[in-house]
Short mmCIF file of C-alpha atoms in Angstrom, two decimals:
data_model
loop_
_atom_site.label_atom_id
_atom_site.label_comp_id
_atom_site.label_asym_id
_atom_site.label_seq_id
_atom_site.Cartn_x
_atom_site.Cartn_y
_atom_site.Cartn_z
CA LYS C 1 -13.46 11.43 -3.23
CA GLN C 2 -12.78 7.75 -3.83
CA GLU C 3 -13.75 5.40 -1.02
CA VAL C 4 -12.87 1.71 -0.91
CA THR C 5 -14.75 -0.72 1.31
CA GLN C 6 -13.86 -4.27 2.25
CA ILE C 7 -16.35 -6.32 4.22
CA PRO C 8 -16.10 -8.31 6.42
CA ALA C 9 -13.05 -7.10 8.32
CA ALA C 10 -12.09 -10.64 9.28
CA LEU C 11 -12.76 -14.13 8.01
CA SER C 12 -11.89 -17.59 9.33
CA VAL C 13 -12.20 -20.68 7.15
CA PRO C 14 -11.04 -24.30 7.31
CA GLU C 15 -8.18 -25.40 5.12
CA GLY C 16 -9.15 -26.45 1.62
CA GLU C 17 -12.13 -24.15 1.30
CA ASN C 18 -12.58 -21.93 -1.74
CA LEU C 19 -13.32 -18.37 -0.72
CA VAL C 20 -14.17 -14.96 -2.11
CA LEU C 21 -13.02 -11.61 -0.75
CA ASN C 22 -15.05 -8.60 -1.76
CA CYS C 23 -14.07 -5.02 -2.48
CA SER C 24 -16.24 -2.08 -3.51
CA PHE C 25 -15.35 1.43 -4.59
CA THR C 26 -17.40 4.58 -5.13
CA ASP C 27 -15.82 6.23 -8.18
CA SER C 28 -15.68 4.09 -11.31
CA ALA C 29 -13.16 6.40 -13.04
CA ILE C 30 -10.17 4.25 -12.20
CA TYR C 31 -6.96 3.31 -13.99
CA ASN C 32 -6.65 -0.02 -12.28
CA LEU C 33 -7.37 -2.07 -9.19
CA GLN C 34 -4.72 -3.93 -7.28
CA TRP C 35 -4.92 -6.65 -4.63
CA PHE C 36 -2.19 -6.90 -2.02
CA ARG C 37 -1.26 -9.24 0.78
CA GLN C 38 0.14 -7.92 4.05
CA ASP C 39 1.64 -10.13 6.73
CA PRO C 40 1.72 -8.75 10.32
CA GLY C 41 4.24 -5.95 10.72
CA LYS C 42 5.34 -6.21 7.10
CA GLY C 43 4.98 -4.28 3.90
CA LEU C 44 2.67 -5.16 1.04
CA THR C 45 3.10 -7.82 -1.59
CA SER C 46 1.32 -7.22 -4.87
CA LEU C 47 -0.88 -10.17 -5.84
CA LEU C 48 -2.80 -9.09 -8.91
CA LEU C 49 -3.40 -5.90 -10.88
CA ILE C 50 -6.43 -5.49 -13.13
CA GLN C 51 -6.42 -2.68 -15.62
CA SER C 52 -9.64 -0.72 -16.05
CA SER C 53 -10.19 -2.31 -19.47
CA GLN C 54 -9.82 -5.84 -18.11
CA ARG C 55 -12.34 -8.09 -16.43
CA GLU C 56 -10.09 -10.47 -14.53
CA GLN C 57 -6.57 -11.62 -13.81
CA THR C 58 -5.31 -14.98 -12.61
CA SER C 59 -2.17 -16.07 -10.79
CA GLY C 60 -1.95 -19.61 -9.51
CA ARG C 61 -4.78 -20.23 -7.03
CA LEU C 62 -5.82 -16.56 -7.15
CA ASN C 63 -8.33 -14.99 -9.48
CA ALA C 64 -9.39 -11.36 -9.30
CA SER C 65 -12.34 -9.92 -11.16
CA LEU C 66 -13.35 -6.34 -11.83
CA ASP C 67 -16.78 -4.87 -12.59
CA LYS C 68 -15.97 -1.22 -13.01
CA SER C 69 -19.51 -0.07 -13.72
CA SER C 70 -20.82 -1.47 -10.46
CA GLY C 71 -17.70 -0.54 -8.50
CA ARG C 72 -16.86 -4.06 -7.38
CA SER C 73 -13.96 -6.46 -7.37
CA THR C 74 -13.57 -9.94 -5.95
CA LEU C 75 -10.50 -11.97 -5.08
CA TYR C 76 -11.10 -15.68 -5.35
CA ILE C 77 -8.74 -18.01 -3.49
CA ALA C 78 -8.97 -21.66 -4.43
CA ALA C 79 -8.15 -24.50 -2.06
CA SER C 80 -7.09 -22.24 0.79
CA GLN C 81 -4.03 -23.14 2.86
CA PRO C 82 -2.84 -22.02 6.32
CA GLY C 83 -0.06 -20.10 4.56
CA ASP C 84 -2.73 -17.91 2.97
CA SER C 85 -3.46 -16.42 6.40
CA ALA C 86 -2.78 -12.69 6.10
CA THR C 87 -4.54 -9.39 5.54
CA TYR C 88 -5.72 -8.81 1.99
CA LEU C 89 -5.96 -5.23 0.82
CA CYS C 90 -7.77 -3.89 -2.20
CA ALA C 91 -6.64 -0.58 -3.72
CA VAL C 92 -7.85 1.44 -6.70
CA GLY C 93 -5.65 3.70 -8.79
CA THR C 94 -7.13 7.03 -9.80
CA GLY C 95 -6.07 10.54 -10.70
CA ALA C 96 -2.59 11.93 -11.17
CA ASN C 97 0.12 9.24 -10.98
CA SER C 98 -2.67 6.68 -10.55
CA LYS C 99 -2.51 7.18 -6.78
CA LEU C 100 -3.84 4.26 -4.81
CA THR C 101 -6.76 4.48 -2.40
CA PHE C 102 -6.84 1.51 -0.06
CA GLY C 103 -9.56 -0.37 1.73
CA LYS C 104 -9.04 -1.38 5.36
CA GLY C 105 -8.34 -4.94 4.40
CA ILE C 106 -9.75 -8.35 5.25
CA THR C 107 -7.83 -10.41 7.78
CA LEU C 108 -8.02 -14.03 6.68
CA SER C 109 -7.30 -16.96 8.94
CA VAL C 110 -7.14 -20.42 7.40
CA ARG C 111 -7.44 -23.13 10.04
CA PRO C 112 -5.48 -26.37 9.55
CA GLY Q 1 11.45 -8.85 -9.71
CA ALA Q 2 11.40 -5.21 -8.71
CA VAL Q 3 12.39 -4.63 -5.12
CA VAL Q 4 11.94 -1.65 -2.87
CA SER Q 5 14.09 -1.50 0.22
CA GLN Q 6 13.11 0.55 3.26
CA HIS Q 7 15.34 1.34 6.21
CA PRO Q 8 15.19 1.18 9.16
CA SER Q 9 12.54 -1.45 9.77
CA TRP Q 10 11.86 -0.05 13.22
CA VAL Q 11 13.00 2.92 15.25
CA ILE Q 12 12.33 4.27 18.73
CA CYS Q 13 13.03 7.92 19.36
CA LYS Q 14 12.41 10.49 22.03
CA SER Q 15 9.82 13.19 21.67
CA GLY Q 16 11.24 16.27 19.98
CA THR Q 17 13.89 14.49 17.94
CA SER Q 18 13.87 13.89 14.18
CA VAL Q 19 13.90 10.56 12.39
CA LYS Q 20 14.87 9.83 8.79
CA ILE Q 21 13.47 6.89 6.84
CA GLU Q 22 15.02 5.79 3.55
CA CYS Q 23 13.31 4.18 0.60
CA ARG Q 24 15.36 2.74 -2.23
CA SER Q 25 14.41 1.12 -5.50
CA LEU Q 26 17.02 -1.59 -5.92
CA ASP Q 27 16.75 -2.65 -9.55
CA PHE Q 28 14.85 0.11 -11.28
CA GLN Q 29 14.77 3.87 -11.42
CA ALA Q 30 11.74 5.54 -9.91
CA THR Q 31 10.93 9.14 -10.76
CA THR Q 32 7.98 8.91 -8.39
CA MET Q 33 7.71 7.30 -4.99
CA PHE Q 34 4.82 7.32 -2.58
CA TRP Q 35 4.81 7.55 1.21
CA TYR Q 36 1.99 5.99 3.22
CA ARG Q 37 1.09 5.84 6.87
CA GLN Q 38 -0.83 3.00 8.47
CA PHE Q 39 -2.47 2.94 11.90
CA PRO Q 40 -3.37 -0.41 13.51
CA LYS Q 41 -6.30 -2.10 11.78
CA GLN Q 42 -6.64 0.85 9.42
CA SER Q 43 -6.03 1.25 5.73
CA LEU Q 44 -2.92 2.84 4.29
CA MET Q 45 -3.24 6.60 3.97
CA LEU Q 46 -1.24 8.33 1.27
CA MET Q 47 0.83 11.11 2.81
CA ALA Q 48 2.74 12.46 -0.16
CA THR Q 49 4.07 11.79 -3.61
CA SER Q 50 7.82 12.15 -3.88
CA ASN Q 51 9.08 13.50 -7.22
CA GLU Q 52 12.71 13.15 -8.26
CA GLY Q 53 14.36 16.53 -8.63
CA SER Q 54 11.35 18.56 -7.54
CA LYS Q 55 9.15 19.23 -4.53
CA ALA Q 56 6.94 16.54 -3.09
CA THR Q 57 3.19 16.74 -3.45
CA TYR Q 58 1.45 16.44 -0.09
CA GLU Q 59 -2.05 15.15 0.53
CA GLN Q 60 -4.56 17.38 2.25
CA GLY Q 61 -4.02 17.54 5.98
CA VAL Q 62 -0.38 16.39 5.91
CA GLU Q 63 2.05 18.95 7.34
CA LYS Q 64 4.85 19.44 4.84
CA ASP Q 65 7.09 21.10 7.43
CA LYS Q 66 6.74 18.14 9.75
CA PHE Q 67 7.15 15.38 7.18
CA LEU Q 68 10.06 16.43 5.01
CA ILE Q 69 10.50 14.49 1.80
CA ASN Q 70 13.60 14.51 -0.35
CA HIS Q 71 13.93 12.61 -3.63
CA ALA Q 72 17.50 13.40 -4.54
CA SER Q 73 18.12 10.57 -6.97
CA LEU Q 74 16.19 8.17 -9.14
CA THR Q 75 16.63 5.39 -6.61
CA LEU Q 76 16.31 7.11 -3.24
CA SER Q 77 13.58 9.00 -1.42
CA THR Q 78 13.75 9.95 2.24
CA LEU Q 79 11.05 10.89 4.73
CA THR Q 80 12.14 12.86 7.79
CA VAL Q 81 9.73 13.15 10.68
CA THR Q 82 10.77 16.37 12.39
CA SER Q 83 10.20 17.15 16.06
CA ALA Q 84 8.48 13.84 16.52
CA HIS Q 85 5.63 13.46 19.02
CA PRO Q 86 3.98 10.32 20.38
CA GLU Q 87 1.04 10.81 18.02
CA ASP Q 88 3.47 10.38 15.10
CA SER Q 89 4.00 6.79 16.18
CA SER Q 90 2.83 4.70 13.27
CA PHE Q 91 3.85 2.34 10.49
CA TYR Q 92 5.30 4.21 7.51
CA ILE Q 93 5.55 2.47 4.13
CA CYS Q 94 7.02 3.65 0.87
CA SER Q 95 6.28 2.41 -2.61
CA ALA Q 96 7.50 2.90 -6.14
CA ARG Q 97 6.35 2.00 -9.61
CA ASP Q 98 8.74 0.49 -12.10
CA PRO Q 99 8.36 2.90 -15.04
CA GLY Q 100 9.39 0.21 -17.50
CA GLY Q 101 6.58 -2.02 -16.42
CA GLY Q 102 3.60 -0.43 -18.19
CA GLY Q 103 3.18 3.12 -16.92
CA TYR Q 104 0.25 3.71 -14.60
CA ASN Q 105 -0.81 0.10 -15.08
CA SER Q 106 2.34 -1.40 -13.69
CA PRO Q 107 1.98 -2.59 -10.09
CA LEU Q 108 3.30 -0.58 -7.19
CA HIS Q 109 6.09 -2.25 -5.24
CA PHE Q 110 6.22 -1.65 -1.52
CA GLY Q 111 8.98 -1.57 1.04
CA ASN Q 112 8.67 -3.60 4.23
CA GLY Q 113 7.72 -0.54 6.23
CA THR Q 114 9.17 1.28 9.22
CA ARG Q 115 7.62 1.02 12.66
CA LEU Q 116 8.17 4.36 14.41
CA THR Q 117 7.64 4.63 18.14
CA VAL Q 118 8.01 8.04 19.75
CA THR Q 119 8.39 7.98 23.54
#
């Protein structure tokens, strides 16, 4: 059974700092890995999707990497801003329909 | 971009009543939609996979008679919580994958969720 872990559960940084969010998973037989952002009481916004054959994806100030063999992914956020404050969820797609298994998320707070 | 609309965004109901939640794909057809449940400070747990024109596939431990799923068209899936109890209070989120966006490697698009409170 796939398990996804995100540690720490919460993180507080000053504005402007570059930061890395970590994600690990137990079963390397994945189709893809996806990073999401969730604001309080809201649904999920897809940030980046990395296919199993890829090593990284970039979108603006975000860069996500994937090391499938070691079961790890990182989300790099450059020059963090208060508007980046949210919960960031990592999810891996496996099995039929590439169903997603989610981590518990990392709640990020960027202080002005 | 692809949009998934979920309605209602919140609902309060009395114990024993049923509640229906709708999930619509607004600009694409989705043969498959997914229903998740999220408890506070917990990860999203997949409840079931909704298949257009056929029965839903439920995850282990999810009561199919309690959580009725209907996927009657390519743009609409509904989740009905039957005979709701306070322990059913949770955040329910649906998602769909745009089939034209790369198969299993296209990103899942999520609705804004429904906050259900059963009193």
